[in-house]
Amino acid sequence: MAITAAITAVEGYLPDYVLTNQELSQMVDTNDEWITTRTGVKERRILKGADKGASVMGAEAVKRLCEKRGISPDEIDLLIAATVTGDYIFPATANIICDKVGAKKAWSFDINAACSGFIYALTTGAQFVQTGAHKKVVVVGVDKMSAIVDYTDRATCVIFGDGAGAVLLEPSTEGFGILDFKHQVDGSGRVHLYQKAGGSVKPPSIETVEKKEHYIYQEGQAVFKVAVKQMADVSAEMMVRNNLKPDDVAWLVPHQANKRIIEAVAHRMELPESKVMLNIHKYGNTTSGTIPLCLWEYQKQMKKGDNIILSAFGGGFTWGAIYVKWAYNS
Ligand code: UT7
């Protein structure tokens, strides 16, 4: 049988500090009722402390992952980090994570696909396992969104949080793991969700900082409309082309951007709420972290052989879905 890339372990890391809707309502003109009904978020985690970047969370998730699977970090062949809030513009945060965990034999790189970053990275990592090139590939989704959130902008500061999740990919000859994927982009959507300054178009300057252009800029409604359509379309297509009926799907693992988007996607797939992984109320939108953090939290409920659809939409625009056959019982 052909080699597939099975997920053989999942771990996560969430910083301790809990930023509640109540605390946010003392910082900006908002309230728990608006945030809960419009987004589904009740609280989110924030990484506090000077000089702490995304790699702090990513490294902790990877350390835990190696312990869980009982492997040494120097057995990792490749580590891919999905992030839009890397420690630095360069070098890659993946390299820093490798250094921190002692993955001395791995090569590594970052993928920037905003909220679709984790699924893009998972598909990429799977190719190296399927071809037989590598035996152990780690895929990390990590973001410290609090580093690029303007805590005076009520339209964005209520949504995002910090966190990291990581999975290990290993070869399977029994048909488990990543079985299908579809990823898409529409670069013209970049104007609706991006960081205006800090890159080569507008290098950071006193002026860009004064204009707060190093923070997230989002036109919420414009993003919402496209997110619902594209995430629902690609998730439904993943079912059709793999001949999966709603009863055949055990779990939908959606990017956690907005509870209303998740509900629309599940509705389109004809899946009941009980099959939809949800933790947006506790962690908000952690960008690259949402999907692995869901897998981490729900893994005890997943069974070997479960058919799972991962689905995401993000800045770029980027979107896609992956069909996974779960490889183990916890
Ligand atoms: O993760 C990657 C991709 N990102 C997404 O998928 C995000 C997609 N977009 C969304 O989830 C939603 O558009 C938001 C949650 C960002 C915003 O929800 P909305 O229902 O689209 O609200 P809106 O932007 O249309 O604003 C409605 C009203 C406005 O007031 P007026 O103009 O009607 O008086 C806003 O000023 O709500 C106001 N508003 C708030 N009120 C209280 C905006 N933010 C807040 C707030 N608290 N935090």
XYZ file of C-alpha atoms and ligand atoms in Angstrom:
378
model
C 0.000 0.000 0.000
C 1.136 3.558 -0.714
C 2.694 5.550 2.107
C 0.449 8.176 3.685
C 1.336 10.786 6.317
C -0.421 9.914 9.589
C -0.826 12.313 12.505
C 0.631 10.249 15.365
C 0.620 12.833 18.188
C -0.816 16.272 18.969
C 0.144 18.789 21.642
C -0.535 22.399 22.452
C 0.535 25.332 24.565
C -1.548 28.222 25.846
C -0.167 31.117 27.871
C -1.590 31.527 31.387
C -2.985 35.042 31.171
C -6.743 35.070 30.497
C -8.076 38.256 28.899
C -11.834 38.251 29.461
C -14.594 40.171 27.674
C -15.110 41.941 30.964
C -11.523 43.236 31.017
C -11.751 44.286 27.342
C -14.909 46.238 28.053
C -12.846 48.380 30.416
C -10.274 49.024 27.674
C -12.569 49.842 24.685
C -16.243 50.622 24.090
C -17.554 47.060 23.924
C -19.438 44.550 26.038
C -19.703 40.816 26.655
C -23.069 40.585 24.899
C -21.805 42.097 21.609
C -18.633 40.023 21.574
C -20.426 36.785 22.420
C -23.256 37.132 19.928
C -21.172 38.532 17.032
C -18.084 36.311 17.441
C -18.581 33.571 20.063
C -15.453 34.613 22.000
C -15.683 34.815 25.811
C -11.971 34.960 26.658
C -8.560 34.578 25.061
C -4.999 33.886 26.260
C -2.213 36.453 26.107
C 1.534 35.787 26.250
C 2.921 38.295 28.740
C 6.529 39.124 29.482
C 9.328 41.057 27.834
C 11.225 39.485 24.927
C 8.789 36.604 24.540
C 7.902 35.848 20.941
C 5.915 33.172 19.171
C 8.809 30.682 19.430
C 8.320 30.467 23.215
C 4.890 28.913 22.673
C 5.895 26.881 19.616
C 8.905 25.367 21.384
C 6.830 24.388 24.402
C 4.244 22.680 22.166
C 6.998 20.775 20.310
C 8.736 19.711 23.551
C 5.450 18.321 24.835
C 4.837 16.622 21.480
C 8.168 14.777 21.610
C 7.527 13.710 25.211
C 4.052 12.487 24.358
C 5.315 10.373 21.430
C 8.408 9.299 23.363
C 10.867 10.539 20.780
C 14.002 12.637 21.054
C 13.876 16.047 19.281
C 16.910 15.040 17.239
C 14.808 12.398 15.518
C 12.821 15.186 13.798
C 13.732 15.398 10.098
C 11.794 18.549 9.232
C 9.909 21.169 11.266
C 7.507 23.585 9.599
C 6.088 26.533 11.539
C 2.946 28.290 10.325
C 2.892 31.830 11.688
C 2.232 35.480 10.827
C 3.775 36.728 14.058
C 7.218 35.147 13.913
C 9.854 36.276 16.385
C 11.496 38.295 13.600
C 10.776 39.100 9.942
C 13.811 36.868 9.440
C 15.183 34.360 10.315
C 12.371 31.829 10.369
C 10.705 31.091 13.695
C 10.883 27.379 12.799
C 14.681 27.605 13.054
C 14.423 29.189 16.496
C 12.004 26.502 17.670
C 14.433 23.804 16.455
C 17.230 25.485 18.396
C 15.139 25.780 21.570
C 13.986 22.157 21.570
C 17.283 20.654 20.412
C 16.086 19.396 17.024
C 19.679 19.294 15.834
C 19.221 17.188 12.719
C 16.114 18.900 11.358
C 15.837 21.458 8.597
C 13.027 23.939 8.971
C 11.112 26.838 7.496
C 8.064 29.043 8.086
C 4.853 29.224 6.111
C 2.845 32.429 6.060
C -0.717 31.811 4.919
C -2.424 33.740 7.740
C -5.315 31.783 9.241
C -4.882 28.990 6.660
C -1.242 28.617 7.685
C -1.610 25.403 9.639
C -3.428 23.505 6.891
C -1.004 24.768 4.232
C 1.885 23.598 6.440
C 0.239 20.247 7.140
C -0.209 19.543 3.433
C 3.375 20.604 2.766
C 4.770 18.441 5.560
C 2.731 15.441 4.403
C 4.423 15.486 0.987
C 7.825 14.796 2.545
C 6.437 11.785 4.423
C 4.452 10.397 1.479
C 7.443 10.487 -0.832
C 9.486 8.547 1.701
C 11.958 11.440 2.036
C 11.295 11.851 5.776
C 10.097 9.709 8.674
C 9.268 12.408 11.237
C 7.885 15.806 10.301
C 6.623 18.269 12.912
C 4.057 20.891 11.908
C 3.554 23.758 14.356
C 0.831 26.411 14.188
C 1.747 29.343 16.403
C 0.760 32.972 16.697
C 1.239 35.742 19.192
C -1.580 37.878 17.826
C -1.353 40.234 20.812
C 1.886 41.541 19.229
C -0.010 42.990 16.240
C -3.402 43.811 17.779
C -4.339 47.429 18.457
C -5.941 47.331 21.902
C -7.715 50.625 21.171
C -9.545 49.164 18.121
C -12.681 47.391 19.315
C -13.306 45.835 15.899
C -10.190 43.640 16.095
C -8.976 43.465 19.687
C -11.906 41.347 20.837
C -11.251 38.593 18.302
C -7.645 37.490 18.584
C -5.576 35.529 21.102
C -2.197 33.786 21.485
C -1.438 30.060 21.383
C 0.362 27.174 19.692
C -0.383 23.620 18.615
C 1.849 20.983 17.035
C 1.394 17.629 15.323
C 3.806 14.858 14.382
C 3.531 13.257 10.936
C 4.871 9.734 10.408
C 4.502 7.205 7.576
C 1.510 4.864 7.535
C 1.003 1.903 5.223
C -2.537 1.299 6.494
C -4.180 4.298 4.857
C -4.251 6.678 7.837
C -3.472 10.377 7.784
C -3.737 13.133 5.187
C -5.708 11.606 2.301
C -6.767 14.651 0.289
C -6.336 18.420 0.255
C -7.408 21.480 -1.650
C -5.896 24.911 -1.149
C -6.730 28.159 -2.889
C -5.721 31.818 -2.857
C -7.093 35.121 -4.089
C -4.364 37.727 -3.729
C -6.761 40.544 -4.571
C -8.318 40.007 -1.135
C -5.157 41.309 0.553
C -6.605 44.810 0.862
C -9.308 43.618 3.296
C -7.058 42.016 5.911
C -3.399 42.856 6.366
C -0.659 44.731 8.161
C -0.138 47.885 6.181
C 3.419 48.650 7.301
C 6.516 46.794 8.402
C 7.169 45.041 5.078
C 9.014 46.270 2.007
C 6.103 48.354 0.659
C 6.154 50.520 3.774
C 9.171 49.842 5.970
C 8.577 50.851 9.587
C 9.006 54.536 10.297
C 7.892 57.015 12.935
C 5.022 57.918 10.610
C 3.817 54.313 10.146
C 3.901 53.768 13.889
C 2.010 56.997 14.539
C -0.633 55.882 12.038
C -0.767 52.477 13.770
C -0.058 50.750 10.473
C 1.905 47.958 12.118
C -1.328 46.578 13.606
C -3.906 44.294 11.983
C -6.188 46.085 9.550
C -9.436 44.202 8.861
C -12.632 45.059 7.018
C -14.687 42.568 8.983
C -17.795 42.317 6.836
C -15.902 42.000 3.548
C -13.829 39.155 5.025
C -16.846 37.515 6.653
C -18.793 37.160 3.380
C -15.951 35.542 1.449
C -14.940 33.365 4.425
C -18.405 31.827 4.739
C -18.665 31.087 1.016
C -15.189 29.746 0.419
C -14.835 27.714 3.614
C -18.260 26.130 3.076
C -17.613 25.443 -0.639
C -14.212 23.847 -0.150
C -15.362 21.747 2.839
C -18.419 20.470 0.957
C -16.232 19.724 -2.082
C -13.842 17.711 0.111
C -16.781 15.526 1.165
C -18.149 15.067 -2.359
C -14.866 14.148 -3.998
C -14.063 11.615 -1.258
C -17.593 10.206 -1.372
C -18.242 11.164 2.273
C -21.853 11.584 3.367
C -22.595 13.583 6.554
C -22.877 10.307 8.506
C -19.379 9.294 7.360
C -17.740 12.443 8.782
C -16.847 12.149 12.470
C -15.492 15.669 12.951
C -15.234 19.065 11.318
C -12.175 20.933 12.591
C -12.767 24.518 11.495
C -10.495 27.509 11.862
C -11.903 29.454 14.817
C -12.434 32.962 13.404
C -16.073 33.506 14.222
C -18.685 31.115 15.608
C -21.171 32.303 12.981
C -18.793 31.313 10.154
C -18.283 27.881 11.754
C -22.040 27.337 12.044
C -22.570 28.262 8.393
C -19.875 25.808 7.258
C -21.299 22.978 9.405
C -24.790 23.711 8.086
C -23.596 23.470 4.482
C -21.919 20.119 5.278
C -25.120 18.963 7.026
C -23.194 18.174 10.198
C -24.751 18.480 13.668
C -23.134 20.736 16.257
C -21.920 17.653 18.142
C -19.464 16.872 15.296
C -17.924 20.349 15.195
C -14.820 21.123 17.229
C -15.174 24.457 18.958
C -12.945 26.328 21.390
C -13.282 29.908 20.144
C -15.092 30.820 23.392
C -11.928 30.028 25.382
C -9.099 31.098 23.073
C -10.505 33.403 20.385
C -8.779 33.410 16.994
C -5.170 32.281 17.454
C -4.637 32.360 13.629
C -2.259 29.443 12.883
C -2.964 27.897 16.286
C -6.700 27.247 16.079
C -6.829 23.899 14.254
C -4.045 22.046 16.122
C -5.394 23.425 19.421
C -8.809 21.949 18.562
C -7.241 18.579 17.700
C -5.319 18.680 20.976
C -8.378 19.420 23.071
C -10.657 16.890 21.366
C -8.187 14.060 20.836
C -9.618 11.892 23.611
C -12.931 11.905 21.759
C -11.430 10.949 18.392
C -11.217 7.307 17.372
C -8.858 5.450 15.079
C -10.404 5.474 11.597
C -12.499 8.631 12.133
C -12.975 10.714 8.977
C -12.081 14.315 9.777
C -12.289 17.467 7.672
C -9.969 20.367 8.541
C -11.041 23.671 7.038
C -9.753 27.250 7.146
C -9.998 30.713 5.628
C -7.646 33.611 6.213
C -5.919 36.773 5.102
C -4.460 36.727 1.637
C -7.078 35.572 0.889
C -6.155 31.952 1.559
C -8.421 28.989 2.172
C -8.673 25.234 1.921
C -9.645 21.907 3.413
C -7.913 18.626 4.230
C -9.389 15.142 4.605
C -7.689 13.171 7.401
C -8.271 9.604 8.558
C -7.390 9.638 12.258
C -4.640 7.150 13.111
C -4.946 6.328 16.814
C -7.054 6.048 19.958
C -5.828 8.199 22.851
O -9.492 34.685 10.752
C -9.285 35.127 9.484
C -10.369 35.767 8.794
N -11.144 36.686 9.581
C -12.445 36.502 9.701
O -12.975 35.505 9.247
C -13.271 37.591 10.359
C -14.556 37.802 9.599
N -15.355 38.888 10.108
C -16.026 38.812 11.287
O -15.913 37.834 11.987
C -16.944 39.922 11.663
O -17.105 40.784 10.558
C -16.465 40.757 12.897
C -16.595 39.929 14.153
C -15.050 41.219 12.698
C -17.353 41.975 13.061
O -18.728 41.584 13.175
P -19.848 42.255 12.270
O -21.096 41.628 12.636
O -19.409 42.116 10.836
O -19.829 43.735 12.748
P -19.554 45.068 11.890
O -18.123 45.227 11.600
O -20.518 45.125 10.753
O -20.002 46.165 12.932
C -21.370 46.310 13.361
C -21.442 47.382 14.426
C -20.718 48.661 14.038
O -21.432 49.737 14.607
P -22.412 50.632 13.705
O -21.568 51.200 12.606
O -23.462 49.698 13.212
O -22.918 51.641 14.681
C -19.397 48.544 14.754
O -18.806 49.788 15.037
O -20.795 46.907 15.600
C -19.808 47.842 16.024
N -18.720 47.107 16.657
C -18.720 46.826 17.969
N -19.580 47.089 18.955
C -19.270 46.657 20.196
C -17.604 46.613 16.089
N -16.852 45.996 17.010
C -17.527 46.122 18.195
C -17.259 45.697 19.495
N -18.158 45.973 20.466
N -16.143 44.992 19.820
